[in-house]
PDB file of C-alpha atoms in Angstrom:
ATOM      1  CA  UNK A  75    -127.747 -21.022  -9.075  1.00  0.00           C
ATOM      2  CA  UNK A  76    -129.299 -22.733  -6.081  1.00  0.00           C
ATOM      3  CA  UNK A  77    -127.295 -25.056  -3.835  1.00  0.00           C
ATOM      4  CA  UNK A  78    -129.132 -27.400  -1.505  1.00  0.00           C
ATOM      5  CA  UNK A  79    -128.019 -30.153   0.874  1.00  0.00           C
ATOM      6  CA  UNK A  80    -130.227 -33.237   1.227  1.00  0.00           C
ATOM      7  CA  UNK A  81    -129.450 -35.717   4.020  1.00  0.00           C
ATOM      8  CA  UNK A  82    -129.818 -39.343   2.972  1.00  0.00           C
ATOM      9  CA  UNK A  83    -129.114 -40.885   6.382  1.00  0.00           C
ATOM     10  CA  UNK A  84    -130.442 -40.082   9.836  1.00  0.00           C
ATOM     11  CA  UNK A  85    -126.970 -39.257  11.163  1.00  0.00           C
ATOM     12  CA  UNK A  86    -126.094 -36.922   8.272  1.00  0.00           C
ATOM     13  CA  UNK A  87    -123.165 -39.120   7.256  1.00  0.00           C
ATOM     14  CA  UNK A  88    -124.646 -39.774   3.802  1.00  0.00           C
ATOM     15  CA  UNK A  89    -125.896 -36.723   1.939  1.00  0.00           C
ATOM     16  CA  UNK A  90    -126.302 -35.107  -1.451  1.00  0.00           C
ATOM     17  CA  UNK A  91    -125.572 -31.582  -2.671  1.00  0.00           C
ATOM     18  CA  UNK A  92    -127.835 -30.292  -5.454  1.00  0.00           C
ATOM     19  CA  UNK A  93    -126.644 -27.624  -7.896  1.00  0.00           C
ATOM     20  CA  UNK A  94    -129.679 -26.193  -9.676  1.00  0.00           C
ATOM     21  CA  UNK A  95    -129.477 -23.651 -12.479  1.00  0.00           C
ATOM     22  CA  UNK A  96    -131.640 -20.547 -12.272  1.00  0.00           C
ATOM     23  CA  UNK A  97    -134.583 -20.132 -14.628  1.00  0.00           C
ATOM     24  CA  UNK A  98    -134.724 -17.145 -16.957  1.00  0.00           C
ATOM     25  CA  UNK A  99    -137.326 -15.905 -19.452  1.00  0.00           C
ATOM     26  CA  UNK A 100    -134.413 -15.388 -21.838  1.00  0.00           C
ATOM     27  CA  UNK A 101    -133.710 -19.135 -21.745  1.00  0.00           C
ATOM     28  CA  UNK A 102    -137.189 -20.688 -21.674  1.00  0.00           C
ATOM     29  CA  UNK A 103    -136.023 -24.097 -22.838  1.00  0.00           C
ATOM     30  CA  UNK A 104    -133.729 -24.419 -19.820  1.00  0.00           C
ATOM     31  CA  UNK A 105    -136.588 -24.340 -17.314  1.00  0.00           C
ATOM     32  CA  UNK A 106    -136.119 -28.088 -17.274  1.00  0.00           C
ATOM     33  CA  UNK A 107    -132.746 -29.735 -17.670  1.00  0.00           C
ATOM     34  CA  UNK A 108    -131.249 -33.194 -17.811  1.00  0.00           C
ATOM     35  CA  UNK A 109    -129.398 -34.178 -14.649  1.00  0.00           C
ATOM     36  CA  UNK A 110    -126.033 -35.685 -13.744  1.00  0.00           C
ATOM     37  CA  UNK A 111    -125.569 -37.475 -10.422  1.00  0.00           C
ATOM     38  CA  UNK A 112    -121.877 -37.420  -9.467  1.00  0.00           C
ATOM     39  CA  UNK A 113    -120.180 -40.176  -7.449  1.00  0.00           C
ATOM     40  CA  UNK A 114    -116.654 -39.053  -6.477  1.00  0.00           C
ATOM     41  CA  UNK A 115    -113.905 -41.637  -6.218  1.00  0.00           C
ATOM     42  CA  UNK A 116    -111.705 -42.437  -3.245  1.00  0.00           C
ATOM     43  CA  UNK A 117    -111.262 -46.218  -3.011  1.00  0.00           C
ATOM     44  CA  UNK A 118    -114.510 -46.550  -1.010  1.00  0.00           C
ATOM     45  CA  UNK A 119    -112.356 -45.028   1.760  1.00  0.00           C
ATOM     46  CA  UNK A 120    -113.302 -41.379   1.170  1.00  0.00           C
ATOM     47  CA  UNK A 121    -115.001 -39.248  -1.476  1.00  0.00           C
ATOM     48  CA  UNK A 122    -112.645 -36.923  -3.313  1.00  0.00           C
ATOM     49  CA  UNK A 123    -113.416 -33.198  -3.395  1.00  0.00           C
ATOM     50  CA  UNK A 124    -111.601 -32.998  -6.755  1.00  0.00           C
ATOM     51  CA  UNK A 125    -114.267 -35.266  -8.271  1.00  0.00           C
ATOM     52  CA  UNK A 126    -117.231 -33.596  -6.579  1.00  0.00           C
ATOM     53  CA  UNK A 127    -118.144 -29.900  -6.871  1.00  0.00           C
ATOM     54  CA  UNK A 128    -115.746 -29.124  -9.772  1.00  0.00           C
ATOM     55  CA  UNK A 129    -117.450 -31.837 -11.815  1.00  0.00           C
ATOM     56  CA  UNK A 130    -120.942 -30.682 -10.840  1.00  0.00           C
ATOM     57  CA  UNK A 131    -120.218 -27.065 -11.759  1.00  0.00           C
ATOM     58  CA  UNK A 132    -118.758 -28.054 -15.120  1.00  0.00           C
ATOM     59  CA  UNK A 133    -121.889 -30.021 -15.978  1.00  0.00           C
ATOM     60  CA  UNK A 134    -124.057 -27.164 -14.705  1.00  0.00           C
ATOM     61  CA  UNK A 135    -122.254 -24.817 -17.095  1.00  0.00           C
ATOM     62  CA  UNK A 136    -123.083 -27.236 -19.912  1.00  0.00           C
ATOM     63  CA  UNK A 137    -126.815 -27.192 -19.232  1.00  0.00           C
ATOM     64  CA  UNK A 138    -127.278 -29.991 -16.697  1.00  0.00           C
ATOM     65  CA  UNK A 139    -128.482 -29.750 -13.127  1.00  0.00           C
ATOM     66  CA  UNK A 140    -126.060 -31.698 -10.988  1.00  0.00           C
ATOM     67  CA  UNK A 141    -126.065 -33.647  -7.740  1.00  0.00           C
ATOM     68  CA  UNK A 142    -123.029 -34.834  -5.770  1.00  0.00           C
ATOM     69  CA  UNK A 143    -123.613 -37.882  -3.575  1.00  0.00           C
ATOM     70  CA  UNK A 144    -121.388 -38.355  -0.526  1.00  0.00           C
ATOM     71  CA  UNK A 145    -122.068 -42.058  -0.108  1.00  0.00           C
ATOM     72  CA  UNK A 146    -120.997 -44.568   2.558  1.00  0.00           C
ATOM     73  CA  UNK A 147    -117.258 -45.205   2.745  1.00  0.00           C
ATOM     74  CA  UNK A 148    -115.004 -47.295   5.004  1.00  0.00           C
ATOM     75  CA  UNK A 149    -115.910 -48.624   7.531  1.00  0.00           C
ATOM     76  CA  UNK A 150    -119.563 -48.260   6.457  1.00  0.00           C
ATOM     77  CA  UNK A 151    -119.126 -49.267   2.811  1.00  0.00           C
ATOM     78  CA  UNK A 152    -119.917 -52.971   3.178  1.00  0.00           C
ATOM     79  CA  UNK A 153    -121.846 -54.063   0.091  1.00  0.00           C
ATOM     80  CA  UNK A 154    -124.561 -53.065  -0.728  1.00  0.00           C
ATOM     81  CA  UNK A 155    -124.556 -49.973   1.534  1.00  0.00           C
ATOM     82  CA  UNK A 156    -123.049 -47.485  -0.936  1.00  0.00           C
ATOM     83  CA  UNK A 157    -125.241 -48.792  -3.744  1.00  0.00           C
ATOM     84  CA  UNK A 158    -128.316 -48.355  -1.555  1.00  0.00           C
ATOM     85  CA  UNK A 159    -127.218 -44.764  -0.820  1.00  0.00           C
ATOM     86  CA  UNK A 160    -127.071 -43.883  -4.511  1.00  0.00           C
ATOM     87  CA  UNK A 161    -130.356 -45.708  -5.129  1.00  0.00           C
ATOM     88  CA  UNK A 162    -132.008 -43.566  -2.455  1.00  0.00           C
ATOM     89  CA  UNK A 163    -130.493 -40.467  -4.029  1.00  0.00           C
ATOM     90  CA  UNK A 164    -131.862 -41.438  -7.442  1.00  0.00           C
ATOM     91  CA  UNK A 165    -135.315 -42.083  -6.011  1.00  0.00           C
ATOM     92  CA  UNK A 166    -135.286 -38.751  -4.157  1.00  0.00           C
ATOM     93  CA  UNK A 167    -134.251 -36.865  -7.289  1.00  0.00           C
ATOM     94  CA  UNK A 168    -136.952 -38.519  -9.391  1.00  0.00           C
ATOM     95  CA  UNK A 169    -139.620 -38.021  -6.729  1.00  0.00           C
ATOM     96  CA  UNK A 170    -138.732 -34.308  -6.643  1.00  0.00           C
ATOM     97  CA  UNK A 171    -137.975 -33.805 -10.334  1.00  0.00           C
ATOM     98  CA  UNK A 172    -140.390 -30.889 -10.617  1.00  0.00           C
ATOM     99  CA  UNK A 173    -138.784 -29.040  -7.691  1.00  0.00           C
ATOM    100  CA  UNK A 174    -135.308 -29.633  -9.121  1.00  0.00           C
ATOM    101  CA  UNK A 175    -136.336 -28.583 -12.615  1.00  0.00           C
ATOM    102  CA  UNK A 176    -135.171 -31.777 -14.290  1.00  0.00           C
ATOM    103  CA  UNK A 177    -136.482 -34.385 -16.680  1.00  0.00           C
ATOM    104  CA  UNK A 178    -137.072 -37.578 -14.664  1.00  0.00           C
ATOM    105  CA  UNK A 179    -136.208 -39.696 -17.705  1.00  0.00           C
ATOM    106  CA  UNK A 180    -132.903 -37.903 -18.400  1.00  0.00           C
ATOM    107  CA  UNK A 181    -130.762 -38.676 -15.368  1.00  0.00           C
ATOM    108  CA  UNK A 182    -127.173 -39.863 -15.787  1.00  0.00           C
ATOM    109  CA  UNK A 183    -124.889 -41.199 -13.067  1.00  0.00           C
ATOM    110  CA  UNK A 184    -121.246 -40.152 -13.405  1.00  0.00           C
ATOM    111  CA  UNK A 185    -118.543 -41.825 -11.334  1.00  0.00           C
ATOM    112  CA  UNK A 186    -114.770 -41.787 -10.950  1.00  0.00           C
ATOM    113  CA  UNK A 187    -112.539 -44.716  -9.977  1.00  0.00           C
ATOM    114  CA  UNK A 188    -114.361 -46.405  -7.050  1.00  0.00           C
ATOM    115  CA  UNK A 189    -117.188 -43.950  -7.713  1.00  0.00           C
ATOM    116  CA  UNK A 190    -117.117 -45.268 -11.274  1.00  0.00           C
ATOM    117  CA  UNK A 191    -117.568 -48.734  -9.845  1.00  0.00           C
ATOM    118  CA  UNK A 192    -120.532 -47.424  -7.885  1.00  0.00           C
ATOM    119  CA  UNK A 193    -122.005 -45.785 -11.000  1.00  0.00           C
ATOM    120  CA  UNK A 194    -121.541 -49.004 -12.976  1.00  0.00           C
ATOM    121  CA  UNK A 195    -123.070 -50.901 -10.035  1.00  0.00           C
ATOM    122  CA  UNK A 196    -126.291 -48.905 -10.116  1.00  0.00           C
ATOM    123  CA  UNK A 197    -126.311 -49.333 -13.878  1.00  0.00           C
ATOM    124  CA  UNK A 198    -126.178 -53.113 -13.590  1.00  0.00           C
ATOM    125  CA  UNK A 199    -127.606 -53.899 -10.138  1.00  0.00           C
ATOM    126  CA  UNK A 200    -130.355 -51.271  -9.810  1.00  0.00           C
ATOM    127  CA  UNK A 201    -132.963 -54.054 -10.003  1.00  0.00           C
ATOM    128  CA  UNK A 202    -131.330 -56.280  -7.376  1.00  0.00           C
ATOM    129  CA  UNK A 203    -134.122 -57.294  -4.946  1.00  0.00           C
ATOM    130  CA  UNK A 204    -132.074 -56.562  -1.807  1.00  0.00           C
ATOM    131  CA  UNK A 205    -131.006 -53.145  -3.089  1.00  0.00           C
ATOM    132  CA  UNK A 206    -134.548 -52.273  -4.127  1.00  0.00           C
ATOM    133  CA  UNK A 207    -135.981 -53.250  -0.750  1.00  0.00           C
ATOM    134  CA  UNK A 208    -133.362 -51.354   1.277  1.00  0.00           C
ATOM    135  CA  UNK A 209    -133.726 -48.259  -0.912  1.00  0.00           C
ATOM    136  CA  UNK A 210    -137.523 -48.288  -0.801  1.00  0.00           C
ATOM    137  CA  UNK A 211    -137.848 -48.848  -4.542  1.00  0.00           C
ATOM    138  CA  UNK A 212    -140.411 -51.025  -6.262  1.00  0.00           C
ATOM    139  CA  UNK A 213    -139.702 -50.363  -9.935  1.00  0.00           C
ATOM    140  CA  UNK A 214    -137.279 -48.237 -11.932  1.00  0.00           C
ATOM    141  CA  UNK A 215    -137.100 -45.280  -9.531  1.00  0.00           C
ATOM    142  CA  UNK A 216    -133.355 -45.843  -9.026  1.00  0.00           C
ATOM    143  CA  UNK A 217    -132.457 -46.792 -12.605  1.00  0.00           C
ATOM    144  CA  UNK A 218    -130.095 -44.377 -14.389  1.00  0.00           C
ATOM    145  CA  UNK A 219    -130.902 -43.383 -17.952  1.00  0.00           C
ATOM    146  CA  UNK A 220    -127.202 -43.199 -18.807  1.00  0.00           C
ATOM    147  CA  UNK A 221    -123.784 -43.816 -17.245  1.00  0.00           C
ATOM    148  CA  UNK A 222    -120.592 -41.764 -17.410  1.00  0.00           C
ATOM    149  CA  UNK A 223    -117.686 -43.887 -16.177  1.00  0.00           C
ATOM    150  CA  UNK A 224    -114.342 -42.134 -15.745  1.00  0.00           C
ATOM    151  CA  UNK A 225    -111.351 -44.424 -15.033  1.00  0.00           C
ATOM    152  CA  UNK A 226    -113.789 -46.839 -13.337  1.00  0.00           C
ATOM    153  CA  UNK A 227    -113.025 -49.888 -11.255  1.00  0.00           C
ATOM    154  CA  UNK A 228    -115.087 -52.676 -12.804  1.00  0.00           C
ATOM    155  CA  UNK A 229    -113.791 -56.131 -11.969  1.00  0.00           C
ATOM    156  CA  UNK A 230    -112.966 -57.972  -8.757  1.00  0.00           C
ATOM    157  CA  UNK A 231    -111.615 -60.993 -10.636  1.00  0.00           C
ATOM    158  CA  UNK A 232    -109.234 -61.854 -13.481  1.00  0.00           C
ATOM    159  CA  UNK A 233    -106.310 -60.087 -11.776  1.00  0.00           C
ATOM    160  CA  UNK A 234    -107.544 -56.607 -12.686  1.00  0.00           C
ATOM    161  CA  UNK A 235    -109.155 -55.661  -9.377  1.00  0.00           C
ATOM    162  CA  UNK A 236    -107.416 -52.949  -7.325  1.00  0.00           C
ATOM    163  CA  UNK A 237    -107.166 -53.489  -3.590  1.00  0.00           C
ATOM    164  CA  UNK A 238    -109.517 -50.551  -2.977  1.00  0.00           C
ATOM    165  CA  UNK A 239    -112.612 -52.545  -3.916  1.00  0.00           C
ATOM    166  CA  UNK A 240    -112.030 -54.798  -0.913  1.00  0.00           C
ATOM    167  CA  UNK A 241    -113.294 -51.990   1.314  1.00  0.00           C
ATOM    168  CA  UNK A 242    -116.816 -53.005   0.292  1.00  0.00           C
ATOM    169  CA  UNK A 243    -116.371 -56.505   1.712  1.00  0.00           C
ATOM    170  CA  UNK A 244    -115.204 -55.336   5.138  1.00  0.00           C
ATOM    171  CA  UNK A 245    -117.708 -56.563   7.701  1.00  0.00           C
ATOM    172  CA  UNK A 246    -118.547 -59.744   5.797  1.00  0.00           C
ATOM    173  CA  UNK A 247    -117.068 -62.369   8.123  1.00  0.00           C
ATOM    174  CA  UNK A 248    -118.293 -65.488   6.345  1.00  0.00           C
ATOM    175  CA  UNK A 249    -115.716 -66.360   3.677  1.00  0.00           C
ATOM    176  CA  UNK A 250    -118.296 -67.894   1.352  1.00  0.00           C
ATOM    177  CA  UNK A 251    -120.455 -64.757   1.499  1.00  0.00           C
ATOM    178  CA  UNK A 252    -117.372 -62.609   0.911  1.00  0.00           C
ATOM    179  CA  UNK A 253    -116.528 -64.588  -2.230  1.00  0.00           C
ATOM    180  CA  UNK A 254    -120.146 -64.256  -3.377  1.00  0.00           C
ATOM    181  CA  UNK A 255    -120.073 -60.488  -2.794  1.00  0.00           C
ATOM    182  CA  UNK A 256    -116.832 -60.095  -4.754  1.00  0.00           C
ATOM    183  CA  UNK A 257    -118.350 -62.069  -7.613  1.00  0.00           C
ATOM    184  CA  UNK A 258    -121.469 -59.893  -7.558  1.00  0.00           C
ATOM    185  CA  UNK A 259    -119.499 -56.657  -7.771  1.00  0.00           C
ATOM    186  CA  UNK A 260    -117.451 -57.914 -10.700  1.00  0.00           C
ATOM    187  CA  UNK A 261    -119.641 -55.837 -12.940  1.00  0.00           C
ATOM    188  CA  UNK A 262    -118.588 -57.144 -16.339  1.00  0.00           C
ATOM    189  CA  UNK A 263    -120.653 -60.193 -15.371  1.00  0.00           C
ATOM    190  CA  UNK A 264    -123.749 -58.156 -14.462  1.00  0.00           C
ATOM    191  CA  UNK A 265    -124.309 -56.286 -17.741  1.00  0.00           C
ATOM    192  CA  UNK A 266    -127.552 -57.027 -19.576  1.00  0.00           C
ATOM    193  CA  UNK A 267    -130.398 -55.472 -21.506  1.00  0.00           C
ATOM    194  CA  UNK A 268    -131.400 -53.692 -18.294  1.00  0.00           C
ATOM    195  CA  UNK A 269    -128.121 -51.717 -18.353  1.00  0.00           C
ATOM    196  CA  UNK A 270    -128.355 -48.123 -19.675  1.00  0.00           C
ATOM    197  CA  UNK A 271    -126.012 -46.723 -22.354  1.00  0.00           C
ATOM    198  CA  UNK A 272    -122.572 -45.651 -21.143  1.00  0.00           C
ATOM    199  CA  UNK A 273    -119.806 -43.165 -21.880  1.00  0.00           C
ATOM    200  CA  UNK A 274    -116.440 -44.493 -20.707  1.00  0.00           C
ATOM    201  CA  UNK A 275    -113.052 -42.738 -20.509  1.00  0.00           C
ATOM    202  CA  UNK A 276    -109.775 -44.200 -19.261  1.00  0.00           C
ATOM    203  CA  UNK A 277    -106.041 -44.061 -19.937  1.00  0.00           C
ATOM    204  CA  UNK A 278    -103.853 -46.886 -21.171  1.00  0.00           C
ATOM    205  CA  UNK A 279    -101.117 -45.896 -18.728  1.00  0.00           C
ATOM    206  CA  UNK A 280    -103.319 -45.847 -15.592  1.00  0.00           C
ATOM    207  CA  UNK A 281    -101.176 -47.669 -13.015  1.00  0.00           C
ATOM    208  CA  UNK A 282    -103.865 -47.834 -10.316  1.00  0.00           C
ATOM    209  CA  UNK A 283    -106.935 -49.105 -12.173  1.00  0.00           C
ATOM    210  CA  UNK A 284    -105.704 -51.176 -15.133  1.00  0.00           C
ATOM    211  CA  UNK A 285    -107.190 -50.428 -18.535  1.00  0.00           C
ATOM    212  CA  UNK A 286    -108.634 -53.948 -18.638  1.00  0.00           C
ATOM    213  CA  UNK A 287    -111.427 -52.693 -16.363  1.00  0.00           C
ATOM    214  CA  UNK A 288    -113.244 -50.497 -18.898  1.00  0.00           C
ATOM    215  CA  UNK A 289    -112.392 -52.910 -21.708  1.00  0.00           C
ATOM    216  CA  UNK A 290    -114.153 -55.728 -19.869  1.00  0.00           C
ATOM    217  CA  UNK A 291    -117.215 -53.561 -19.283  1.00  0.00           C
ATOM    218  CA  UNK A 292    -117.336 -52.341 -22.879  1.00  0.00           C
ATOM    219  CA  UNK A 293    -116.989 -55.904 -24.168  1.00  0.00           C
ATOM    220  CA  UNK A 294    -119.872 -57.009 -21.955  1.00  0.00           C
ATOM    221  CA  UNK A 295    -122.018 -54.127 -23.213  1.00  0.00           C
ATOM    222  CA  UNK A 296    -121.218 -55.032 -26.813  1.00  0.00           C
ATOM    223  CA  UNK A 297    -122.188 -58.646 -26.124  1.00  0.00           C
ATOM    224  CA  UNK A 298    -125.493 -57.450 -24.621  1.00  0.00           C
ATOM    225  CA  UNK A 299    -126.073 -55.049 -27.544  1.00  0.00           C
ATOM    226  CA  UNK A 300    -126.161 -52.011 -25.223  1.00  0.00           C
ATOM    227  CA  UNK A 301    -124.823 -48.767 -26.775  1.00  0.00           C
ATOM    228  CA  UNK A 302    -121.637 -47.218 -25.414  1.00  0.00           C
ATOM    229  CA  UNK A 303    -118.881 -44.764 -26.321  1.00  0.00           C
ATOM    230  CA  UNK A 304    -115.363 -45.690 -25.214  1.00  0.00           C
ATOM    231  CA  UNK A 305    -112.315 -43.398 -25.133  1.00  0.00           C
ATOM    232  CA  UNK A 306    -108.916 -44.830 -24.195  1.00  0.00           C
ATOM    233  CA  UNK A 307    -106.263 -42.109 -24.052  1.00  0.00           C
ATOM    234  CA  UNK A 308    -102.721 -43.426 -24.363  1.00  0.00           C
ATOM    235  CA  UNK A 309    -101.156 -41.230 -21.693  1.00  0.00           C
ATOM    236  CA  UNK A 310    -102.253 -40.057 -18.271  1.00  0.00           C
ATOM    237  CA  UNK A 311    -102.222 -41.347 -14.735  1.00  0.00           C
ATOM    238  CA  UNK A 312    -105.065 -42.201 -12.389  1.00  0.00           C
ATOM    239  CA  UNK A 313    -107.343 -39.689 -10.695  1.00  0.00           C
ATOM    240  CA  UNK A 314    -107.048 -36.888 -13.238  1.00  0.00           C
ATOM    241  CA  UNK A 315    -110.541 -35.512 -12.491  1.00  0.00           C
ATOM    242  CA  UNK A 316    -110.976 -32.574 -14.921  1.00  0.00           C
ATOM    243  CA  UNK A 317    -107.270 -32.893 -15.835  1.00  0.00           C
ATOM    244  CA  UNK A 318    -107.026 -29.094 -15.748  1.00  0.00           C
ATOM    245  CA  UNK A 319    -105.749 -26.342 -13.442  1.00  0.00           C
ATOM    246  CA  UNK A 320    -109.093 -26.443 -11.624  1.00  0.00           C
ATOM    247  CA  UNK A 321    -108.411 -29.870 -10.090  1.00  0.00           C
ATOM    248  CA  UNK A 322    -104.595 -29.614 -10.120  1.00  0.00           C
ATOM    249  CA  UNK A 323    -102.850 -31.225  -7.147  1.00  0.00           C
ATOM    250  CA  UNK A 324     -99.567 -32.543  -8.574  1.00  0.00           C
ATOM    251  CA  UNK A 325     -97.413 -32.360 -11.696  1.00  0.00           C
ATOM    252  CA  UNK A 326     -99.261 -35.294 -13.266  1.00  0.00           C
ATOM    253  CA  UNK A 327    -102.809 -33.999 -12.784  1.00  0.00           C
ATOM    254  CA  UNK A 328    -103.001 -31.808 -15.895  1.00  0.00           C
ATOM    255  CA  UNK A 329    -103.465 -33.506 -19.253  1.00  0.00           C
ATOM    256  CA  UNK A 330    -104.942 -31.522 -22.138  1.00  0.00           C
ATOM    257  CA  UNK A 331    -105.972 -34.656 -24.027  1.00  0.00           C
ATOM    258  CA  UNK A 332    -107.787 -36.358 -21.158  1.00  0.00           C
ATOM    259  CA  UNK A 333    -109.368 -33.008 -20.231  1.00  0.00           C
ATOM    260  CA  UNK A 334    -111.534 -33.377 -23.335  1.00  0.00           C
ATOM    261  CA  UNK A 335    -113.657 -36.028 -21.626  1.00  0.00           C
ATOM    262  CA  UNK A 336    -116.028 -33.501 -20.006  1.00  0.00           C
ATOM    263  CA  UNK A 337    -117.030 -31.957 -23.344  1.00  0.00           C
ATOM    264  CA  UNK A 338    -117.135 -35.347 -25.040  1.00  0.00           C
ATOM    265  CA  UNK A 339    -119.397 -36.732 -22.322  1.00  0.00           C
ATOM    266  CA  UNK A 340    -121.719 -33.700 -22.408  1.00  0.00           C
ATOM    267  CA  UNK A 341    -122.108 -34.034 -26.177  1.00  0.00           C
ATOM    268  CA  UNK A 342    -122.729 -37.770 -25.815  1.00  0.00           C
ATOM    269  CA  UNK A 343    -125.371 -37.141 -23.139  1.00  0.00           C
ATOM    270  CA  UNK A 344    -127.185 -34.637 -25.355  1.00  0.00           C
ATOM    271  CA  UNK A 345    -126.980 -37.084 -28.252  1.00  0.00           C
ATOM    272  CA  UNK A 346    -128.428 -39.774 -25.971  1.00  0.00           C
ATOM    273  CA  UNK A 347    -131.089 -37.670 -24.228  1.00  0.00           C
ATOM    274  CA  UNK A 348    -131.850 -35.170 -26.970  1.00  0.00           C
ATOM    275  CA  UNK A 349    -131.454 -31.404 -26.626  1.00  0.00           C
ATOM    276  CA  UNK A 350    -134.009 -29.307 -24.752  1.00  0.00           C
ATOM    277  CA  UNK A 351    -134.827 -27.038 -27.686  1.00  0.00           C
ATOM    278  CA  UNK A 352    -137.578 -27.910 -30.167  1.00  0.00           C
ATOM    279  CA  UNK A 353    -137.076 -28.288 -33.883  1.00  0.00           C
ATOM    280  CA  UNK A 354    -137.002 -24.975 -35.788  1.00  0.00           C
ATOM    281  CA  UNK A 355    -138.083 -22.449 -36.784  1.00  0.00           C
ATOM    282  CA  UNK A 356    -136.871 -20.893 -33.550  1.00  0.00           C
ATOM    283  CA  UNK A 357    -138.576 -17.979 -31.767  1.00  0.00           C
ATOM    284  CA  UNK A 358    -136.942 -14.603 -32.373  1.00  0.00           C
ATOM    285  CA  UNK A 359    -135.941 -12.345 -29.492  1.00  0.00           C
ATOM    286  CA  UNK A 360    -136.319  -8.623 -30.230  1.00  0.00           C
ATOM    287  CA  UNK A 361    -134.728  -5.850 -28.214  1.00  0.00           C
ATOM    288  CA  UNK A 362    -138.117  -4.587 -27.053  1.00  0.00           C
ATOM    289  CA  UNK A 363    -139.333  -7.986 -25.904  1.00  0.00           C
ATOM    290  CA  UNK A 364    -135.996  -8.967 -24.394  1.00  0.00           C
ATOM    291  CA  UNK A 365    -136.254  -5.910 -22.152  1.00  0.00           C
ATOM    292  CA  UNK A 366    -139.697  -7.129 -21.098  1.00  0.00           C
ATOM    293  CA  UNK A 367    -138.392 -10.652 -20.602  1.00  0.00           C
ATOM    294  CA  UNK A 368    -140.564 -11.920 -23.441  1.00  0.00           C
ATOM    295  CA  UNK A 369    -140.083 -13.838 -26.650  1.00  0.00           C
ATOM    296  CA  UNK A 370    -141.903 -13.261 -29.940  1.00  0.00           C
TER     297      UNK A 370
END
């Protein structure tokens, strides 16, 4: 595995960590992989370590190259700064797809909580003229091919918006512009044919980001005839991350049912992108040729 840091801002405040799987003659169809860009949560106030490297490594183990974006947070998160950060990351990844060993048309953005809002934002606002200009994009360089939204914040209206989303309006002094920004980041109203397919997982009992958030987004996707897969688990609190011992930090952070989301999302991504291997018949590896690193 190769690990590489890429600075996305001059001061090093915004950066991305790439986790790239090694190539092997024994696995010739993994020379290129799909990619997952991870946006950790943290209320736009910080980016959680529990939703960063552990997520990237789990996707890497499932055949994806992974990238963790440490985007702008309070007090630098004023909209659209964080969205521009992820747009720049997407453009950089696509521009260097060959170096990273990825398919440029198989890039998913995965986000958690506020990071889920950011992932849904790039899925719905990637073509916003201001975002495109600030990110140096002129087409679909920053457009995800799929979204993975894990207990995402979606709405800033209809009484389902957590206080955390207000961190992205800090610095907007004009009240009219602040109202306009809040309306723009109410993402159930931004879904359209330009939005990529999505995998969504949430819990009914989430007491931080109400379950109405993913339901609103899924309903908007259904209305726009955009494919999605939605999993609502009855039990489980907010911020479960992998919901396993790996990301354990309190008695509520392990949930064997919610922990299934990582495998479910990987399967969904392969169903959406297609697997790397060709249709059969498959090449046969013999002992002699395996020792030589060859395939017959």
